Coordinates of C-alpha atoms in Angstrom, one line a residue:
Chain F
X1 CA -31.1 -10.3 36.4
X2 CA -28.5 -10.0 39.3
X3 CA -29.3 -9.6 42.9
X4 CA -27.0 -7.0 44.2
X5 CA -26.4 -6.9 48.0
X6 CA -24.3 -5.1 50.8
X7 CA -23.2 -7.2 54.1
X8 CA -21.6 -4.6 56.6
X9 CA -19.7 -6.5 59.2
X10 CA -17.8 -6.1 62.5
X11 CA -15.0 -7.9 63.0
X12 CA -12.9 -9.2 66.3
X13 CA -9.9 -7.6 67.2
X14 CA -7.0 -9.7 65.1
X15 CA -9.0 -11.4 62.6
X16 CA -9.4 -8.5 60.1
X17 CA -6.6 -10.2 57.6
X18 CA -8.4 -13.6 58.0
X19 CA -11.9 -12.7 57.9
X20 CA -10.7 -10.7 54.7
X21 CA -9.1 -14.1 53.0
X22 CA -11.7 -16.2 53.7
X23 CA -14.6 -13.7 52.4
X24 CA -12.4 -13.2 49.0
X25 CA -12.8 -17.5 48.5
X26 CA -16.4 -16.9 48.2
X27 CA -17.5 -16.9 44.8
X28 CA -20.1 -15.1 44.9
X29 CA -19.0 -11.8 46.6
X30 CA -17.3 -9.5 44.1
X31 CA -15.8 -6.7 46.0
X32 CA -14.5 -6.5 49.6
X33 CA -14.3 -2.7 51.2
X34 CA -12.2 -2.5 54.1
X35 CA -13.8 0.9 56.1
X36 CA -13.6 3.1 59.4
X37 CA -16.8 3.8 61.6
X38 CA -19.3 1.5 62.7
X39 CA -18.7 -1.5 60.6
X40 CA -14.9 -2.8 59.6
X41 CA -15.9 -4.5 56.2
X42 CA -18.5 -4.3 53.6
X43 CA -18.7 -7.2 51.1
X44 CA -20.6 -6.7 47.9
X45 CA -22.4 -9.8 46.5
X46 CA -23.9 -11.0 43.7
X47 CA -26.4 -13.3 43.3
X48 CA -28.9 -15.1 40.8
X49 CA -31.8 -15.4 42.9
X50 CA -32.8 -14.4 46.6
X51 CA -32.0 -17.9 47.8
X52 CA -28.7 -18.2 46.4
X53 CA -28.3 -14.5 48.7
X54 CA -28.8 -17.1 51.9
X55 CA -27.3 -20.0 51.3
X56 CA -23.9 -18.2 51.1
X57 CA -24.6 -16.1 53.7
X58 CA -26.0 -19.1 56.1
X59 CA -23.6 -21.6 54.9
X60 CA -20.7 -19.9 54.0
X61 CA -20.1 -16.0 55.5
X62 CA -22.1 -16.4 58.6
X63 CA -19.5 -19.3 59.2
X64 CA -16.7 -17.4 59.3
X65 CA -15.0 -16.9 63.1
X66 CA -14.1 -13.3 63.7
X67 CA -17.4 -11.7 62.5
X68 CA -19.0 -10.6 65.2
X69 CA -21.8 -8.9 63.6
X70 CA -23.6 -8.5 60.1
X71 CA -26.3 -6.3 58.9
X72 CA -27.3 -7.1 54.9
X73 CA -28.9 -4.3 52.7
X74 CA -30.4 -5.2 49.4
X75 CA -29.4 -3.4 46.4
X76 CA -33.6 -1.8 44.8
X77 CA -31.7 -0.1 42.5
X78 CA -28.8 1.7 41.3
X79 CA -28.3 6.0 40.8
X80 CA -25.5 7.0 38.7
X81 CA -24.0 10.3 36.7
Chain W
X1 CA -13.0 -3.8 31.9
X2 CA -11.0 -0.8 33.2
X3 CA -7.8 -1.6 31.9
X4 CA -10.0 -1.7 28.3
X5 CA -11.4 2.2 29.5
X6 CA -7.9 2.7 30.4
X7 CA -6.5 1.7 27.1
X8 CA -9.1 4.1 25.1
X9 CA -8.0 7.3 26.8
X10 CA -3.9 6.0 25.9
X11 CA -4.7 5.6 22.0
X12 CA -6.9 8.9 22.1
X13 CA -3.5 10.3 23.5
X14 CA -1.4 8.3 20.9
X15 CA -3.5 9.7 17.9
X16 CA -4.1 13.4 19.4
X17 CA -0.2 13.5 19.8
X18 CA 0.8 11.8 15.9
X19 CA -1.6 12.4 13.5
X20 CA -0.8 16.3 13.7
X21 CA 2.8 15.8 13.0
X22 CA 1.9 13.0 10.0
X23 CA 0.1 16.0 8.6
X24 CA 2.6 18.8 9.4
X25 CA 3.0 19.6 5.8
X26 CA -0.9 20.6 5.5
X27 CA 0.4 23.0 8.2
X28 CA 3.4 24.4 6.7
X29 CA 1.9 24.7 2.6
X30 CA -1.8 26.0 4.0
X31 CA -3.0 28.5 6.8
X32 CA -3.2 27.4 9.9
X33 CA -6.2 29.4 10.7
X34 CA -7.7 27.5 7.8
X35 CA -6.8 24.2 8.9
X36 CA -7.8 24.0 12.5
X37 CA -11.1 26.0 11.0
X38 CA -12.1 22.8 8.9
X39 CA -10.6 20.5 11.2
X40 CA -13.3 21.4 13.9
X41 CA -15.8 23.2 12.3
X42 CA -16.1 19.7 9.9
X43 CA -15.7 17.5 13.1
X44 CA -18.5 19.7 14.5
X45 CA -21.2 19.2 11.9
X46 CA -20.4 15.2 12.0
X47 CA -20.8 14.7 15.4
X48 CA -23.8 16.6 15.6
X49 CA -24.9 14.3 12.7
X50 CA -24.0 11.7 15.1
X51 CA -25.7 12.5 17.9
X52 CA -28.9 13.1 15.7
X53 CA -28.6 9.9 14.7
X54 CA -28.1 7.9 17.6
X55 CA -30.3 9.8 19.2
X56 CA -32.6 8.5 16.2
X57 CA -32.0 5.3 16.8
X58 CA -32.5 5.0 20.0
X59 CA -35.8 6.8 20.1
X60 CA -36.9 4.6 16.9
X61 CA -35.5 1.4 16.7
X62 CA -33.9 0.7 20.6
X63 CA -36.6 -0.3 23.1
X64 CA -34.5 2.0 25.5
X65 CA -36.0 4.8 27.2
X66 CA -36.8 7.8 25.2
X67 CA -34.6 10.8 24.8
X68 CA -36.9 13.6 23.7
X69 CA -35.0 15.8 21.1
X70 CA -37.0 18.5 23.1
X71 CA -35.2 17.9 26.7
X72 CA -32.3 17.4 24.8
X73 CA -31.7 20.8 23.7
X74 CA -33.9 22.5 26.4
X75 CA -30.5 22.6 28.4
X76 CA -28.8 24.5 26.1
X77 CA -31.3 27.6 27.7
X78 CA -30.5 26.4 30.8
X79 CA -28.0 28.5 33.5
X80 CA -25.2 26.4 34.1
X81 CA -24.5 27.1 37.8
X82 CA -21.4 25.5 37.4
X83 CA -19.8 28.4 35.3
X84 CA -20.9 31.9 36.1
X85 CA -24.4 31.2 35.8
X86 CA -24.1 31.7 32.4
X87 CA -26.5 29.7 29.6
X88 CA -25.3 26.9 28.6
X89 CA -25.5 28.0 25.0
X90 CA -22.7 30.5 25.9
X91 CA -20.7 28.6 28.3
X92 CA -20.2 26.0 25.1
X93 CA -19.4 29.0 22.9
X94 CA -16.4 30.3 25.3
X95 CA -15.0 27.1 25.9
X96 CA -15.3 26.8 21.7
X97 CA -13.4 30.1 21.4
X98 CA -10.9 29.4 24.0
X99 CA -10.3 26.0 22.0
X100 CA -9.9 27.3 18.9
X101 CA -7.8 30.2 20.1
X102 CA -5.5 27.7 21.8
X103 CA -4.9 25.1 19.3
X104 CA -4.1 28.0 16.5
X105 CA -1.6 29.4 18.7
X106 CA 0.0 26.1 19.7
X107 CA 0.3 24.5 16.3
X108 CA 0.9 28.4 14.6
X109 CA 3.9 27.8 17.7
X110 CA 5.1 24.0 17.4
X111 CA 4.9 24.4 13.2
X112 CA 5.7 27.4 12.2
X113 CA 7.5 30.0 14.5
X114 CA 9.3 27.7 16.9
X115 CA 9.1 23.9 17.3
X116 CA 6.9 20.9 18.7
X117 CA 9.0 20.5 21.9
X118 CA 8.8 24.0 22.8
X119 CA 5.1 24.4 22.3
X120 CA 4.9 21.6 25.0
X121 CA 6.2 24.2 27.1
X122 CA 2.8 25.9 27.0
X123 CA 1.7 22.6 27.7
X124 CA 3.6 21.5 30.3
X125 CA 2.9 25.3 32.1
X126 CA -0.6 24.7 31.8
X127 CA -0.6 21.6 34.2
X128 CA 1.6 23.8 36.9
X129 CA -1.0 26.4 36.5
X130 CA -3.8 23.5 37.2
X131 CA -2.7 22.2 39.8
X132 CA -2.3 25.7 41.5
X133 CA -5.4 26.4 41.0
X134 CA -6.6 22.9 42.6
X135 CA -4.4 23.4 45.2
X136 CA -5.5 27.1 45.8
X137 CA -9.7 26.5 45.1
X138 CA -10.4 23.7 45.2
X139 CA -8.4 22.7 48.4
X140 CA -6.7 19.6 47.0
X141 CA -3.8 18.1 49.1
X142 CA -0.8 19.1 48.2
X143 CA 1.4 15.5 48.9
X144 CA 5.0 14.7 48.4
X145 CA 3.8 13.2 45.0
X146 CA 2.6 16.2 43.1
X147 CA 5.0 18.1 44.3
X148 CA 7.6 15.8 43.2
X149 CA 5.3 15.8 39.8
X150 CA 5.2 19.3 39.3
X151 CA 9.1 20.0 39.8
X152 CA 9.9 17.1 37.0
X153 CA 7.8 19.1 35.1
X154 CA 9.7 22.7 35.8
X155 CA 13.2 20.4 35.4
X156 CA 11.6 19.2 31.7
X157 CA 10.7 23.4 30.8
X158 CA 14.4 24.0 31.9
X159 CA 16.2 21.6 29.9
X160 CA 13.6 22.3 27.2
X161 CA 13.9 26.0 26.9
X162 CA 18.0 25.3 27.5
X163 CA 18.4 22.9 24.6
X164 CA 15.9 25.5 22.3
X165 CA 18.4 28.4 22.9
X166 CA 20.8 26.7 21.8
X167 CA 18.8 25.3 18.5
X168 CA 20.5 28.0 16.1
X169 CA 17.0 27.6 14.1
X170 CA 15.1 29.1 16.9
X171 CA 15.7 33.3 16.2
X172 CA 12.2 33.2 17.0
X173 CA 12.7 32.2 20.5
X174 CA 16.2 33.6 20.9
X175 CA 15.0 37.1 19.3
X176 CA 11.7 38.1 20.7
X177 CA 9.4 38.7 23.8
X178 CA 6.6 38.1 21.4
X179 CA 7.3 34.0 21.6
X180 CA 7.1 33.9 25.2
X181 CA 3.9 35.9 25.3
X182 CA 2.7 33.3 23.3
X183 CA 3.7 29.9 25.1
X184 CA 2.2 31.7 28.3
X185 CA -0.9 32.5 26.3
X186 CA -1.3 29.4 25.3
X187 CA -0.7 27.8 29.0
X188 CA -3.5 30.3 30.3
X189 CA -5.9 29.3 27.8
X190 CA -5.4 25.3 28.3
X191 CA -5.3 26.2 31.5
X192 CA -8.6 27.8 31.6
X193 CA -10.3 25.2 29.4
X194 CA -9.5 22.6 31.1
X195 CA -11.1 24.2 34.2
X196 CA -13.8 25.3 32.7
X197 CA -14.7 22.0 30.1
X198 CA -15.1 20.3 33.8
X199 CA -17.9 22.7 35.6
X200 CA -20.7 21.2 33.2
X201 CA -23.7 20.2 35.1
X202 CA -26.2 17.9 34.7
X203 CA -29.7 19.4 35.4
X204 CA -32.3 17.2 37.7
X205 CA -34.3 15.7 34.6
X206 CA -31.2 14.7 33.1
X207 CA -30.2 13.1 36.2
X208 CA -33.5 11.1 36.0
X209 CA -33.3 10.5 32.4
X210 CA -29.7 9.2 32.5
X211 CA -30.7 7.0 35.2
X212 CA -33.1 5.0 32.6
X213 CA -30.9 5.1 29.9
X214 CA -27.4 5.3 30.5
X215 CA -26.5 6.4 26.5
X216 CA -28.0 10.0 27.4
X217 CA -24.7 10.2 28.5
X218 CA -22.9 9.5 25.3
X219 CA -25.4 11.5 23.2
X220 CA -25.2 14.6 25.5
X221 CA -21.4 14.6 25.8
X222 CA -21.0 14.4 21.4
X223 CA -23.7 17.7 21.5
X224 CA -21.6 19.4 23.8
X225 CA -18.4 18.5 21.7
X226 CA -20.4 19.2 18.5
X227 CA -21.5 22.6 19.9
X228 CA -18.4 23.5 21.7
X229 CA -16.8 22.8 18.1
X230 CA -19.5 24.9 16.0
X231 CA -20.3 27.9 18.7
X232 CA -16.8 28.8 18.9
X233 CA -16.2 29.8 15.3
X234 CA -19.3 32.4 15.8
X235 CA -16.7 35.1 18.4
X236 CA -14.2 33.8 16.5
X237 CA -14.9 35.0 13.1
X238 CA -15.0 39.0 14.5
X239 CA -11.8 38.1 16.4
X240 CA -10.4 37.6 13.2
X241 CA -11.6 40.9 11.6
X242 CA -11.0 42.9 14.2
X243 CA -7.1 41.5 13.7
X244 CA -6.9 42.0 10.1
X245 CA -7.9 45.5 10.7
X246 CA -5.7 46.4 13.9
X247 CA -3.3 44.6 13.6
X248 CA -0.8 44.1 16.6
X249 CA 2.0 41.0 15.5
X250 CA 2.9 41.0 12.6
X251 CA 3.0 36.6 12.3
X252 CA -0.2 36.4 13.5
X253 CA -1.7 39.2 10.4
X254 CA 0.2 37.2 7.8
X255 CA -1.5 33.9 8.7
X256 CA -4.8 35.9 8.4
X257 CA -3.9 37.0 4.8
X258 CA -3.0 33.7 4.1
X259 CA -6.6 32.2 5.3
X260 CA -8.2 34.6 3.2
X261 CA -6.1 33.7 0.3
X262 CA -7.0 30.1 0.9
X263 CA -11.0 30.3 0.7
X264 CA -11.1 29.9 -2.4
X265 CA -9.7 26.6 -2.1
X266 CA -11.9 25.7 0.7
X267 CA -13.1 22.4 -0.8
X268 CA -9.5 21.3 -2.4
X269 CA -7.7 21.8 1.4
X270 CA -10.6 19.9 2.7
X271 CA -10.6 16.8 1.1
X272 CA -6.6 16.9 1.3
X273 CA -5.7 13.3 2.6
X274 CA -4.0 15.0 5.8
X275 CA -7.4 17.3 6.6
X276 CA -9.2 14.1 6.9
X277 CA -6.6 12.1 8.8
X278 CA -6.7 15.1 10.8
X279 CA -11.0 15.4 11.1
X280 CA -11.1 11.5 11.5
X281 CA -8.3 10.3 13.5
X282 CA -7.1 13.2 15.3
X283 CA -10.3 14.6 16.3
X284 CA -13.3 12.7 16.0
X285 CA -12.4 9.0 16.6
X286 CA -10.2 9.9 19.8
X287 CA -12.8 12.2 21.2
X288 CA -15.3 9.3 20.3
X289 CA -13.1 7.2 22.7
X290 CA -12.8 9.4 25.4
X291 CA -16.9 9.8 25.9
X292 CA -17.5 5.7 25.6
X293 CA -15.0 5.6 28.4
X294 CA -16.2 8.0 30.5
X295 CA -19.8 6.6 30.3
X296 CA -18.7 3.0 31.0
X297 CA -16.4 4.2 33.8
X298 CA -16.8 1.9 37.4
X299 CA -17.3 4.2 40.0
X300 CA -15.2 1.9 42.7
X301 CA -11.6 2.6 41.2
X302 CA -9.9 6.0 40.4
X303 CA -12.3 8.3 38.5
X304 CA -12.1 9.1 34.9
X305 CA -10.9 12.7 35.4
X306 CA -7.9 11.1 37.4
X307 CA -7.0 8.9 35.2
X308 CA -6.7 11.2 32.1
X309 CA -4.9 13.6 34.8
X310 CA -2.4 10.8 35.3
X311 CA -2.1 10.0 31.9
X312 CA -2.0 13.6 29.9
X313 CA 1.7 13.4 29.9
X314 CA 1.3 10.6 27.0
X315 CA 0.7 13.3 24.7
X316 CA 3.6 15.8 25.3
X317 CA 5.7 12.4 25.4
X318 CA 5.2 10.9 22.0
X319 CA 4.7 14.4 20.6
X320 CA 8.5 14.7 21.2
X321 CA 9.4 11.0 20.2
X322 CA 7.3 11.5 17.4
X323 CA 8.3 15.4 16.3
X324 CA 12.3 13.7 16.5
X325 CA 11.7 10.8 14.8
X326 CA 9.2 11.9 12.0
X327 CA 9.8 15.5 11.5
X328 CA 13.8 15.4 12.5
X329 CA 13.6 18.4 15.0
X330 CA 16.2 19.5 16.5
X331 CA 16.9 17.4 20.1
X332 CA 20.2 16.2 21.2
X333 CA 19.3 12.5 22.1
X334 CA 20.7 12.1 25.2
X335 CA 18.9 15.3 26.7
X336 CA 15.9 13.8 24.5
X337 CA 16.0 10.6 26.8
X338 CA 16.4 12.4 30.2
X339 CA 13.7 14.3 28.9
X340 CA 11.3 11.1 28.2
X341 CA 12.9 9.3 31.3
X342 CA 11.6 12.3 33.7
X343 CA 8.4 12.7 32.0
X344 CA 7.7 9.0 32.4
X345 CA 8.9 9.3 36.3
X346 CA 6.4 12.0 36.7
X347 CA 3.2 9.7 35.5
X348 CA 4.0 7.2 37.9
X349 CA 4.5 10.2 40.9
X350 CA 1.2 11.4 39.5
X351 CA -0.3 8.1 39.5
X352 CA 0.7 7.4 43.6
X353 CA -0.6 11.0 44.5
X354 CA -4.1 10.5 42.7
X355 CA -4.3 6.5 44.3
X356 CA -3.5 8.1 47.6
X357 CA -4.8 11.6 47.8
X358 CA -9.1 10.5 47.0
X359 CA -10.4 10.1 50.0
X360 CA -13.6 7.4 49.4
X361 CA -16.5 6.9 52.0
X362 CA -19.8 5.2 52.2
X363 CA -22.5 7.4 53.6
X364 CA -25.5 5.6 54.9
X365 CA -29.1 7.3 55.1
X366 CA -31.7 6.2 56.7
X367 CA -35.2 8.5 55.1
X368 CA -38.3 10.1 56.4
X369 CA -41.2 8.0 54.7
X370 CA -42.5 9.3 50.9
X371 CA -39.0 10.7 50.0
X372 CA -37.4 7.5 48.7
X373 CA -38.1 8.3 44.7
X374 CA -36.9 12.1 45.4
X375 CA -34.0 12.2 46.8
X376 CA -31.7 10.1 45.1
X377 CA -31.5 12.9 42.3
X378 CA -31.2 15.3 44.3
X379 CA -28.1 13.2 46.3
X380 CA -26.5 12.8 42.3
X381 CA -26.5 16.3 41.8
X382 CA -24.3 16.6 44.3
X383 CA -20.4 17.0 43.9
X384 CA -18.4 14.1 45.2
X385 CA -21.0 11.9 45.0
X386 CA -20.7 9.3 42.4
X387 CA -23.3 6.6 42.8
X388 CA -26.2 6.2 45.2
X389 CA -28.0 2.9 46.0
X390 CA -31.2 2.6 47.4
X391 CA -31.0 -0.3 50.0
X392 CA -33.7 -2.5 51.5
X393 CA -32.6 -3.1 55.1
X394 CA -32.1 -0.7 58.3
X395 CA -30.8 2.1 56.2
X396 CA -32.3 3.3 53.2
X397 CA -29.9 5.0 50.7
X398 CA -26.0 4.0 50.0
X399 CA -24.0 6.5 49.0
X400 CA -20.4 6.1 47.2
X401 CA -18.7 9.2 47.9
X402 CA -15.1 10.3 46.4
X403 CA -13.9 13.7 47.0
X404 CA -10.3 15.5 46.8
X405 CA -10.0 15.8 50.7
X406 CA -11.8 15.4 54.1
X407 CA -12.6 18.6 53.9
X408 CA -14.7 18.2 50.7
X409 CA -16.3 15.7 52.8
X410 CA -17.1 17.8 55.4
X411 CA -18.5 20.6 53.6
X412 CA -20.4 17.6 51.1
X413 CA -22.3 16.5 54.4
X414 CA -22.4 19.2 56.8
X415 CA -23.4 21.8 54.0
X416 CA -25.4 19.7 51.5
X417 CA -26.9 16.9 52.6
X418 CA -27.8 17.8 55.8
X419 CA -29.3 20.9 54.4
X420 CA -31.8 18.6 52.8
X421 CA -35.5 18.0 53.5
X422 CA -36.3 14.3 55.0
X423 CA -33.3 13.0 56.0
X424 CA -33.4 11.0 59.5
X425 CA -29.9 9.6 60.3
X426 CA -26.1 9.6 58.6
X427 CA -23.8 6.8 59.0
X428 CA -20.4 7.8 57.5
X429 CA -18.1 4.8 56.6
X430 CA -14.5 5.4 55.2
X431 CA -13.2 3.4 52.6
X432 CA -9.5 1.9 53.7
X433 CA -9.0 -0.3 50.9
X434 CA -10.9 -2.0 47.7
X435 CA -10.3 -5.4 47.2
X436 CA -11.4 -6.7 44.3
X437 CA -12.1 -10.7 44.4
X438 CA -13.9 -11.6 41.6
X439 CA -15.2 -9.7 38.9

């Protein structure tokens, strides 16, 4: 069973294209939304088990220069039609 | 994943657009009244058999989530708000009707009075007449794309219709109004089914119930096919009389004489190799593709209803290849390959306007305590919004919005969810770009 998460992010003027390549090297995140409004990127990760969730983000996304600012939301569960 | 979903709705296309012509002959030595009559009354009673026994299975053998037989067809009572209000028992029987009506007249067109390519006029008129309307109702963006689309596809009529007048086989055409009344008939009624096979609505306990077991959507789909397919023959059946007995064209009277003349060999025309290509292969087994594709859609790329807009085209396309090559119609090849060459243009122009004309957002909600189980439903429910995830952090519901313009978006959150009990804050987020890294 998967861990599904969302890490909104704000991002420094001029390092939207870099932030962007070195989030798609991580494994572990499987889709990158580029967006308008409060937060410049969403990265949608998945993960094995809640510690796996912070080791890449302490050791690999909260590494990254250009993000000024994160905020992570767990994935409970999914609605769909 | 995708490109396997994508694939599906291409071969449902392939075989919707050769299996007719492999079995022309069953339309040229039988009635076609009596042919489209098996064909979908037969492929009506086996996907009903279908759904009963998946549905079977599921309840009985799966350890899924139960689909009561009960809620099942407790919809079917149900006013679909979606179309007129009307039950849904009758809303399947009109769209039945208006499908049998349609195919009669386009195959009674393509096989017998005039010829494939020209039927595809009807066709090709019905997806102007769409995306009219969509422009007109439902607001969609008019880009540089469709409009480039939609006059390919006037260019294709012209040099169709042109090379048809001068098809010395076609006195039909070249002779009478009635053939024209005909193509545009049968352009208004795709027209008006394909509108109206898209306002079905899912009722809040299916919502729920899908939600716990995602093959409620597979097994509700083949009723609503099975029922479409059987319900329409019950208006149709009068239709017919009242024909026979006041009879208006003359073509359309013989072809009911000749359906009457052919009951008696009901059984012989049905197990004809060419009426069961035409049940299995042309009818049941693409249709059976379409629905596993739809359920297993990802809700991050284009939606299933654009793709099969984009790709619709296939059909008419390999009709004509096929109605050339197979049945020898008459097509000068080099107008033939203009033909093909445009058509093919206009996929990709359709293609670029549906990429760029969705206009995808995250909405972020943040809930008055208690309402966390409710409201997710009642967020589904509502159009535009394809998946909602409920979130542990500052917010407490994700939603993935697509709609066919900002102002879709406007209404979807000024109107609806604002208008709903228990919400405390709404962060909109527009989607720029998807990448996908690793799937």
């Amino acid at each position: 069973m998967t861990i599904k998460a969302l890490i909104f992010c704000k991002i420094s003027h001029k390092s939207m294209l870099e932030v962007l390549n070195k989030l798609k090297e991580i494994p572990e995140i499987k889709k990158l939304f580029s967006l308008t409004g409060d937060y410049d990127i969403c990265a949608e990760i998945e993960v094995i088990e809640i510690n796996e969730l912070y080791n890449s983000f302490v050791k690999k996304i909260d590494l990254i220069e250009g993000i000024i600012n994160t905020n992570t939301h767990v994935v409970m569960k999914e609605f769909v039609k | 994943m995708q490109n396997k979903h994508i694939l599906n709705i291409i071969l449902a296309n392939l075989l919707w657009s050769i299996v007719p012509i492999l079995a022309s002959d069953l339309f040229k030595t039988q009635s076609i009244i009596m042919v489209i009559f098996q064909r979908f009354l037969i492929s009506g009673i086996i996907l009903f058999i279908i759904t009963i026994i998946l549905t079977l299975y599921n309840n009985k053998i799966s350890e899924k989530e139960k689909i009561p037989f009960s809620q099942l067809f407790n919809h079917l009572l149900k006013k679909n708000e979606g179309f007129f209000g009307l039950k849904y028992y009758i809303y399947f029987l009109l769209l039945g009707f208006l499908g049998i009506i349609l195919h009669i007249l386009g195959y009674f067109f393509a096989l017998k009075l005039a010829s494939i390519s020209f039927a595809l006029v009807g066709f090709q008129l019905s997806i102007i007449i769409i995306a009219f309307y969509e422009h007109g109702v439902r607001l969609e963006r008019l880009d540089i794309f469709k409009a480039l689309y939609l006059l390919i596809l006037i260019f294709c009529i012209i040099i169709i219709s042109y090379i048809k007048f001068q098809d010395p086989s076609q006195t039909f055409i070249n002779s009478s109004f009635v053939g024209w009344f005909y193509i545009i008939l049968f352009a208004v009624c795709v027209s008006f089914l394909h509108i109206g096979i898209s306002k079905d609505t899912y009722k809040t306990k299916e919502v729920d119930l899908l939600n716990r077991n995602s093959d409620y959507k597979i097994i509700r789909m083949l009723l609503k096919l099975s029922l479409v397919f059987i319900l329409g023959f019950i208006p149709f059946i009068p239709f017919l009389i009242i024909i026979y007995f006041f009879p208006l064209e003359s073509h359309l009277y013989n072809e009911i004489i000749l359906f009457v003349s052919d009951l008696p060999n009901f059984i012989n025309i049905l197990f004809d190799w060419r009426m069961i290509l035409l049940i299995v292969f042309s009818t049941i087994i693409p249709y059976l593709l379409m629905f596993i594709s739809n359920a297993n859609w990802s809700q991050y790329n284009l939606t299933y209803s654009q793709w099969m807009s984009i790709l619709t085209i296939i059909e008419p396309i390999l009709s004509l290849v096929f109605g050339y090559i197979i049945i020898g119609e008459y097509f000068p090849l080099e107008y033939l390959i203009i033909v093909l060459f445009l058509l093919v243009i206009s996929i990709l122009f359709r293609y670029a306007h549906e990429a760029r004309s969705k206009v995808n957002a995250y909405i972020l909600l943040r809930l008055k305590q208690g309402l966390l189980n409710s409201i997710p439903i009642k967020l589904l429910k509502l159009d535009g919004v394809c998946c909602v995830q409920s979130l542990i952090g500052t917010y407490d519901l994700l939603l993935n919005i697509k709609t066919n313009s900002i102002k879709d978006i406007y209404k979807l959150i000024n109107k609806e969810i604002r208008q709903l009990e228990g919400i405390d804050k709404i962060e909109i987020l527009f989607i720029n770009k998807i990448n996908k890294v690793n799937q």
